[in-house]
Amino acid sequence: MRIAIGADHGGFELKESIKKHLEEVGGYEITDYGTYTSESVDYAAIAYKVGTAVTEEKILGILCCGTGIGISMAANKVKGVRAACCSDYFSAKLTRAHNDANILCLGGRVVGAGLANELVDIFLNTEFEGGRHQRRIDQISAIENGEF
Ligand code: RB5
C-alpha cells in the first residue's frame, strides 16, 4: 500500500516514529513529503504536498503537527481531501468507515507514539462502508464544488 506522509516541526518526531513503525510492519511504500528536521516550518506547504499526492494518486495519507489541527485545516482546503484529526481509536476507525477520510492527522504534542501507531494501523486497515455514507460524502463534494 502506498502512503503519503508529512509533518511540520511539531509533528516531526511523531512522523519519524510512525514511519519506523510502518517499515517494521511492512507492506507500505511511504513517500515522505517532509519536514526532515525539527527546525520550525509552516504546516500549510506540507499539507498541500501530501493533500495533492493523496488526491492525485488516490492513496491514503498521514499528517502530523503539534495538535494535528492546523495541518488538517490546511489539508482540507485541497479539493478531494477529507482529513480527520483523531486522537482516539473509535474516531480513527469510523472516519474511514463512514467519512471515507483519506488523510489521518495526528498531534505530536497530543498523542504518544504507541497510541499513534494504533491509530495509524486502524485507519490504514479500515475500508469505507459506502451505502448511506456515500450520499453524505457526495454532499461534502457538492459543497466543495459550489453545487450544494
Ligand atoms: C506549531 O508550533 C504549531 O502551531 C503547529 O504544529 C500546530 O499545532 C498547529 O495546529
JSON list of C-alpha atoms and ligand atoms in Angstrom, two decimals:
[
{"chain": "A", "resi": 1, "resn": "MET", "atom": "CA", "xyz": [0.00, 0.00, 0.00]},
{"chain": "A", "resi": 2, "resn": "ARG", "atom": "CA", "xyz": [1.32, 3.44, -0.94]},
{"chain": "A", "resi": 3, "resn": "ILE", "atom": "CA", "xyz": [1.19, 6.12, 1.75]},
{"chain": "A", "resi": 4, "resn": "ALA", "atom": "CA", "xyz": [2.00, 9.85, 1.70]},
{"chain": "A", "resi": 5, "resn": "ILE", "atom": "CA", "xyz": [3.28, 11.25, 4.98]},
{"chain": "A", "resi": 6, "resn": "GLY", "atom": "CA", "xyz": [4.27, 14.69, 6.20]},
{"chain": "A", "resi": 7, "resn": "ALA", "atom": "CA", "xyz": [4.65, 16.88, 9.27]},
{"chain": "A", "resi": 8, "resn": "ASP", "atom": "CA", "xyz": [5.73, 20.29, 10.50]},
{"chain": "A", "resi": 9, "resn": "HIS", "atom": "CA", "xyz": [8.27, 20.64, 13.30]},
{"chain": "A", "resi": 10, "resn": "GLY", "atom": "CA", "xyz": [5.55, 20.00, 15.93]},
{"chain": "A", "resi": 11, "resn": "GLY", "atom": "CA", "xyz": [4.84, 16.60, 14.38]},
{"chain": "A", "resi": 12, "resn": "PHE", "atom": "CA", "xyz": [8.30, 15.76, 13.08]},
{"chain": "A", "resi": 13, "resn": "GLU", "atom": "CA", "xyz": [9.27, 13.26, 15.78]},
{"chain": "A", "resi": 14, "resn": "LEU", "atom": "CA", "xyz": [5.89, 11.55, 15.59]},
{"chain": "A", "resi": 15, "resn": "LYS", "atom": "CA", "xyz": [6.17, 11.27, 11.80]},
{"chain": "A", "resi": 16, "resn": "GLU", "atom": "CA", "xyz": [9.58, 9.64, 12.13]},
{"chain": "A", "resi": 17, "resn": "SER", "atom": "CA", "xyz": [8.23, 7.21, 14.70]},
{"chain": "A", "resi": 18, "resn": "ILE", "atom": "CA", "xyz": [5.22, 6.33, 12.51]},
{"chain": "A", "resi": 19, "resn": "LYS", "atom": "CA", "xyz": [7.49, 5.75, 9.51]},
{"chain": "A", "resi": 20, "resn": "LYS", "atom": "CA", "xyz": [9.64, 3.40, 11.58]},
{"chain": "A", "resi": 21, "resn": "HIS", "atom": "CA", "xyz": [6.53, 1.56, 12.76]},
{"chain": "A", "resi": 22, "resn": "LEU", "atom": "CA", "xyz": [5.16, 1.15, 9.22]},
{"chain": "A", "resi": 23, "resn": "GLU", "atom": "CA", "xyz": [8.54, -0.04, 7.97]},
{"chain": "A", "resi": 24, "resn": "GLU", "atom": "CA", "xyz": [8.58, -2.66, 10.74]},
{"chain": "A", "resi": 25, "resn": "VAL", "atom": "CA", "xyz": [5.01, -3.76, 9.91]},
{"chain": "A", "resi": 26, "resn": "GLY", "atom": "CA", "xyz": [5.97, -3.96, 6.24]},
{"chain": "A", "resi": 27, "resn": "GLY", "atom": "CA", "xyz": [3.92, -3.80, 3.06]},
{"chain": "A", "resi": 28, "resn": "TYR", "atom": "CA", "xyz": [3.93, 0.00, 2.81]},
{"chain": "A", "resi": 29, "resn": "GLU", "atom": "CA", "xyz": [5.61, 2.19, 0.21]},
{"chain": "A", "resi": 30, "resn": "ILE", "atom": "CA", "xyz": [5.96, 5.51, 2.02]},
{"chain": "A", "resi": 31, "resn": "THR", "atom": "CA", "xyz": [6.65, 8.86, 0.38]},
{"chain": "A", "resi": 32, "resn": "ASP", "atom": "CA", "xyz": [7.82, 11.41, 2.94]},
{"chain": "A", "resi": 33, "resn": "TYR", "atom": "CA", "xyz": [6.97, 15.00, 1.97]},
{"chain": "A", "resi": 34, "resn": "GLY", "atom": "CA", "xyz": [8.91, 16.48, 4.90]},
{"chain": "A", "resi": 35, "resn": "THR", "atom": "CA", "xyz": [9.75, 18.22, 7.05]},
{"chain": "A", "resi": 36, "resn": "TYR", "atom": "CA", "xyz": [13.05, 16.45, 7.51]},
{"chain": "A", "resi": 37, "resn": "THR", "atom": "CA", "xyz": [14.39, 18.22, 10.63]},
{"chain": "A", "resi": 38, "resn": "SER", "atom": "CA", "xyz": [12.93, 19.65, 13.84]},
{"chain": "A", "resi": 39, "resn": "GLU", "atom": "CA", "xyz": [13.52, 23.23, 12.64]},
{"chain": "A", "resi": 40, "resn": "SER", "atom": "CA", "xyz": [10.41, 25.40, 12.56]},
{"chain": "A", "resi": 41, "resn": "VAL", "atom": "CA", "xyz": [8.40, 25.29, 9.32]},
{"chain": "A", "resi": 42, "resn": "ASP", "atom": "CA", "xyz": [4.87, 26.33, 8.33]},
{"chain": "A", "resi": 43, "resn": "TYR", "atom": "CA", "xyz": [2.47, 23.39, 8.07]},
{"chain": "A", "resi": 44, "resn": "ALA", "atom": "CA", "xyz": [0.37, 24.60, 5.10]},
{"chain": "A", "resi": 45, "resn": "ALA", "atom": "CA", "xyz": [3.02, 23.76, 2.50]},
{"chain": "A", "resi": 46, "resn": "ILE", "atom": "CA", "xyz": [3.38, 20.21, 3.82]},
{"chain": "A", "resi": 47, "resn": "ALA", "atom": "CA", "xyz": [-0.40, 19.77, 3.98]},
{"chain": "A", "resi": 48, "resn": "TYR", "atom": "CA", "xyz": [-0.66, 20.94, 0.38]},
{"chain": "A", "resi": 49, "resn": "LYS", "atom": "CA", "xyz": [2.02, 18.49, -0.84]},
{"chain": "A", "resi": 50, "resn": "VAL", "atom": "CA", "xyz": [0.51, 15.49, 0.95]},
{"chain": "A", "resi": 51, "resn": "GLY", "atom": "CA", "xyz": [-3.06, 16.51, 0.07]},
{"chain": "A", "resi": 52, "resn": "THR", "atom": "CA", "xyz": [-2.19, 16.81, -3.60]},
{"chain": "A", "resi": 53, "resn": "ALA", "atom": "CA", "xyz": [-0.40, 13.44, -3.62]},
{"chain": "A", "resi": 54, "resn": "VAL", "atom": "CA", "xyz": [-3.37, 11.79, -1.91]},
{"chain": "A", "resi": 55, "resn": "THR", "atom": "CA", "xyz": [-5.96, 13.13, -4.35]},
{"chain": "A", "resi": 56, "resn": "GLU", "atom": "CA", "xyz": [-3.87, 12.72, -7.49]},
{"chain": "A", "resi": 57, "resn": "GLU", "atom": "CA", "xyz": [-2.62, 9.21, -6.67]},
{"chain": "A", "resi": 58, "resn": "LYS", "atom": "CA", "xyz": [-5.80, 8.08, -4.85]},
{"chain": "A", "resi": 59, "resn": "ILE", "atom": "CA", "xyz": [-3.84, 6.90, -1.83]},
{"chain": "A", "resi": 60, "resn": "LEU", "atom": "CA", "xyz": [-4.09, 7.45, 1.93]},
{"chain": "A", "resi": 61, "resn": "GLY", "atom": "CA", "xyz": [-2.01, 9.99, 3.82]},
{"chain": "A", "resi": 62, "resn": "ILE", "atom": "CA", "xyz": [-0.81, 10.80, 7.32]},
{"chain": "A", "resi": 63, "resn": "LEU", "atom": "CA", "xyz": [-0.08, 14.33, 8.54]},
{"chain": "A", "resi": 64, "resn": "CYS", "atom": "CA", "xyz": [1.31, 15.42, 11.91]},
{"chain": "A", "resi": 65, "resn": "CYS", "atom": "CA", "xyz": [1.68, 18.82, 13.52]},
{"chain": "A", "resi": 66, "resn": "GLY", "atom": "CA", "xyz": [1.66, 19.90, 17.16]},
{"chain": "A", "resi": 67, "resn": "THR", "atom": "CA", "xyz": [-2.06, 19.37, 17.64]},
{"chain": "A", "resi": 68, "resn": "GLY", "atom": "CA", "xyz": [-2.98, 17.79, 14.30]},
{"chain": "A", "resi": 69, "resn": "ILE", "atom": "CA", "xyz": [-5.50, 20.59, 13.86]},
{"chain": "A", "resi": 70, "resn": "GLY", "atom": "CA", "xyz": [-3.76, 23.27, 11.79]},
{"chain": "A", "resi": 71, "resn": "ILE", "atom": "CA", "xyz": [-2.40, 20.76, 9.32]},
{"chain": "A", "resi": 72, "resn": "SER", "atom": "CA", "xyz": [-5.85, 19.12, 8.99]},
{"chain": "A", "resi": 73, "resn": "MET", "atom": "CA", "xyz": [-7.45, 22.52, 8.30]},
{"chain": "A", "resi": 74, "resn": "ALA", "atom": "CA", "xyz": [-4.89, 23.24, 5.59]},
{"chain": "A", "resi": 75, "resn": "ALA", "atom": "CA", "xyz": [-5.17, 19.76, 4.03]},
{"chain": "A", "resi": 76, "resn": "ASN", "atom": "CA", "xyz": [-8.96, 20.03, 3.90]},
{"chain": "A", "resi": 77, "resn": "LYS", "atom": "CA", "xyz": [-8.59, 23.04, 1.57]},
{"chain": "A", "resi": 78, "resn": "VAL", "atom": "CA", "xyz": [-7.19, 20.76, -1.12]},
{"chain": "A", "resi": 79, "resn": "LYS", "atom": "CA", "xyz": [-10.08, 19.63, -3.30]},
{"chain": "A", "resi": 80, "resn": "GLY", "atom": "CA", "xyz": [-10.90, 15.98, -2.68]},
{"chain": "A", "resi": 81, "resn": "VAL", "atom": "CA", "xyz": [-9.16, 15.77, 0.66]},
{"chain": "A", "resi": 82, "resn": "ARG", "atom": "CA", "xyz": [-11.10, 14.51, 3.66]},
{"chain": "A", "resi": 83, "resn": "ALA", "atom": "CA", "xyz": [-8.61, 14.90, 6.50]},
{"chain": "A", "resi": 84, "resn": "ALA", "atom": "CA", "xyz": [-9.58, 13.87, 10.03]},
{"chain": "A", "resi": 85, "resn": "CYS", "atom": "CA", "xyz": [-7.73, 14.84, 13.19]},
{"chain": "A", "resi": 86, "resn": "CYS", "atom": "CA", "xyz": [-8.09, 11.91, 15.60]},
{"chain": "A", "resi": 87, "resn": "SER", "atom": "CA", "xyz": [-6.75, 11.03, 19.00]},
{"chain": "A", "resi": 88, "resn": "ASP", "atom": "CA", "xyz": [-8.91, 8.00, 19.81]},
{"chain": "A", "resi": 89, "resn": "TYR", "atom": "CA", "xyz": [-9.28, 4.57, 18.27]},
{"chain": "A", "resi": 90, "resn": "PHE", "atom": "CA", "xyz": [-13.05, 4.77, 17.58]},
{"chain": "A", "resi": 91, "resn": "SER", "atom": "CA", "xyz": [-12.76, 8.01, 15.60]},
{"chain": "A", "resi": 92, "resn": "ALA", "atom": "CA", "xyz": [-9.77, 6.77, 13.60]},
{"chain": "A", "resi": 93, "resn": "LYS", "atom": "CA", "xyz": [-11.77, 3.67, 12.59]},
{"chain": "A", "resi": 94, "resn": "LEU", "atom": "CA", "xyz": [-15.09, 5.41, 11.89]},
{"chain": "A", "resi": 95, "resn": "THR", "atom": "CA", "xyz": [-13.57, 8.24, 9.89]},
{"chain": "A", "resi": 96, "resn": "ARG", "atom": "CA", "xyz": [-12.52, 5.62, 7.34]},
{"chain": "A", "resi": 97, "resn": "ALA", "atom": "CA", "xyz": [-15.68, 3.51, 7.57]},
{"chain": "A", "resi": 98, "resn": "HIS", "atom": "CA", "xyz": [-18.19, 6.39, 7.47]},
{"chain": "A", "resi": 99, "resn": "ASN", "atom": "CA", "xyz": [-16.39, 9.51, 6.20]},
{"chain": "A", "resi": 100, "resn": "ASP", "atom": "CA", "xyz": [-14.04, 7.85, 3.71]},
{"chain": "A", "resi": 101, "resn": "ALA", "atom": "CA", "xyz": [-11.29, 10.04, 5.20]},
{"chain": "A", "resi": 102, "resn": "ASN", "atom": "CA", "xyz": [-8.18, 9.92, 3.07]},
{"chain": "A", "resi": 103, "resn": "ILE", "atom": "CA", "xyz": [-5.79, 11.63, 5.49]},
{"chain": "A", "resi": 104, "resn": "LEU", "atom": "CA", "xyz": [-5.29, 10.91, 9.19]},
{"chain": "A", "resi": 105, "resn": "CYS", "atom": "CA", "xyz": [-3.98, 13.90, 11.15]},
{"chain": "A", "resi": 106, "resn": "LEU", "atom": "CA", "xyz": [-2.26, 13.43, 14.48]},
{"chain": "A", "resi": 107, "resn": "GLY", "atom": "CA", "xyz": [-0.90, 15.80, 17.11]},
{"chain": "A", "resi": 108, "resn": "GLY", "atom": "CA", "xyz": [2.69, 15.19, 18.09]},
{"chain": "A", "resi": 109, "resn": "ARG", "atom": "CA", "xyz": [2.03, 17.11, 21.30]},
{"chain": "A", "resi": 110, "resn": "VAL", "atom": "CA", "xyz": [-1.25, 15.28, 21.93]},
{"chain": "A", "resi": 111, "resn": "VAL", "atom": "CA", "xyz": [-0.76, 11.56, 21.34]},
{"chain": "A", "resi": 112, "resn": "GLY", "atom": "CA", "xyz": [2.15, 9.35, 22.29]},
{"chain": "A", "resi": 113, "resn": "ALA", "atom": "CA", "xyz": [3.98, 7.14, 19.82]},
{"chain": "A", "resi": 114, "resn": "GLY", "atom": "CA", "xyz": [2.25, 3.94, 20.94]},
{"chain": "A", "resi": 115, "resn": "LEU", "atom": "CA", "xyz": [-1.27, 5.31, 20.57]},
{"chain": "A", "resi": 116, "resn": "ALA", "atom": "CA", "xyz": [-0.34, 6.97, 17.26]},
{"chain": "A", "resi": 117, "resn": "ASN", "atom": "CA", "xyz": [0.78, 3.60, 15.86]},
{"chain": "A", "resi": 118, "resn": "GLU", "atom": "CA", "xyz": [-2.55, 2.04, 16.88]},
{"chain": "A", "resi": 119, "resn": "LEU", "atom": "CA", "xyz": [-4.49, 4.91, 15.27]},
{"chain": "A", "resi": 120, "resn": "VAL", "atom": "CA", "xyz": [-2.46, 4.63, 12.07]},
{"chain": "A", "resi": 121, "resn": "ASP", "atom": "CA", "xyz": [-2.93, 0.85, 11.91]},
{"chain": "A", "resi": 122, "resn": "ILE", "atom": "CA", "xyz": [-6.71, 1.00, 12.32]},
{"chain": "A", "resi": 123, "resn": "PHE", "atom": "CA", "xyz": [-7.01, 3.91, 9.87]},
{"chain": "A", "resi": 124, "resn": "LEU", "atom": "CA", "xyz": [-4.99, 2.15, 7.17]},
{"chain": "A", "resi": 125, "resn": "ASN", "atom": "CA", "xyz": [-6.80, -1.15, 7.65]},
{"chain": "A", "resi": 126, "resn": "THR", "atom": "CA", "xyz": [-10.41, 0.01, 7.68]},
{"chain": "A", "resi": 127, "resn": "GLU", "atom": "CA", "xyz": [-12.44, 0.15, 4.46]},
{"chain": "A", "resi": 128, "resn": "PHE", "atom": "CA", "xyz": [-15.09, 2.75, 3.60]},
{"chain": "A", "resi": 129, "resn": "GLU", "atom": "CA", "xyz": [-18.51, 1.14, 4.08]},
{"chain": "A", "resi": 130, "resn": "GLY", "atom": "CA", "xyz": [-20.26, 3.07, 1.27]},
{"chain": "A", "resi": 131, "resn": "GLY", "atom": "CA", "xyz": [-24.07, 2.76, 1.25]},
{"chain": "A", "resi": 132, "resn": "ARG", "atom": "CA", "xyz": [-25.78, 5.65, 3.04]},
{"chain": "A", "resi": 133, "resn": "HIS", "atom": "CA", "xyz": [-22.38, 7.13, 3.80]},
{"chain": "A", "resi": 134, "resn": "GLN", "atom": "CA", "xyz": [-21.63, 7.63, 0.10]},
{"chain": "A", "resi": 135, "resn": "ARG", "atom": "CA", "xyz": [-24.59, 10.01, -0.19]},
{"chain": "A", "resi": 136, "resn": "ARG", "atom": "CA", "xyz": [-23.10, 12.13, 2.60]},
{"chain": "A", "resi": 137, "resn": "ILE", "atom": "CA", "xyz": [-19.66, 12.14, 1.00]},
{"chain": "A", "resi": 138, "resn": "ASP", "atom": "CA", "xyz": [-21.30, 13.25, -2.25]},
{"chain": "A", "resi": 139, "resn": "GLN", "atom": "CA", "xyz": [-22.90, 16.13, -0.32]},
{"chain": "A", "resi": 140, "resn": "ILE", "atom": "CA", "xyz": [-19.49, 17.17, 1.02]},
{"chain": "A", "resi": 141, "resn": "SER", "atom": "CA", "xyz": [-18.19, 17.16, -2.57]},
{"chain": "A", "resi": 142, "resn": "ALA", "atom": "CA", "xyz": [-21.19, 19.25, -3.66]},
{"chain": "A", "resi": 143, "resn": "ILE", "atom": "CA", "xyz": [-20.33, 21.87, -1.03]},
{"chain": "A", "resi": 144, "resn": "GLU", "atom": "CA", "xyz": [-16.73, 21.82, -2.25]},
{"chain": "A", "resi": 145, "resn": "ASN", "atom": "CA", "xyz": [-17.87, 22.31, -5.86]},
{"chain": "A", "resi": 146, "resn": "GLY", "atom": "CA", "xyz": [-20.33, 25.11, -5.03]},
{"chain": "A", "resi": 147, "resn": "GLU", "atom": "CA", "xyz": [-23.22, 22.87, -6.11]},
{"chain": "A", "resi": 148, "resn": "PHE", "atom": "CA", "xyz": [-24.97, 22.29, -2.81]},
{"chain": "B", "resi": 1, "resn": "RB5", "atom": "C1", "xyz": [3.49, 24.90, 15.61]},
{"chain": "B", "resi": 1, "resn": "RB5", "atom": "O1", "xyz": [4.06, 25.48, 16.73]},
{"chain": "B", "resi": 1, "resn": "RB5", "atom": "C2", "xyz": [2.06, 24.50, 15.88]},
{"chain": "B", "resi": 1, "resn": "RB5", "atom": "O2", "xyz": [1.26, 25.64, 15.92]},
{"chain": "B", "resi": 1, "resn": "RB5", "atom": "C3", "xyz": [1.58, 23.54, 14.84]},
{"chain": "B", "resi": 1, "resn": "RB5", "atom": "O3", "xyz": [2.39, 22.41, 14.84]},
{"chain": "B", "resi": 1, "resn": "RB5", "atom": "C4", "xyz": [0.17, 23.00, 15.03]},
{"chain": "B", "resi": 1, "resn": "RB5", "atom": "O4", "xyz": [-0.03, 22.58, 16.32]},
{"chain": "B", "resi": 1, "resn": "RB5", "atom": "C5", "xyz": [-0.91, 23.86, 14.54]},
{"chain": "B", "resi": 1, "resn": "RB5", "atom": "O5", "xyz": [-2.10, 23.48, 14.55]}
]
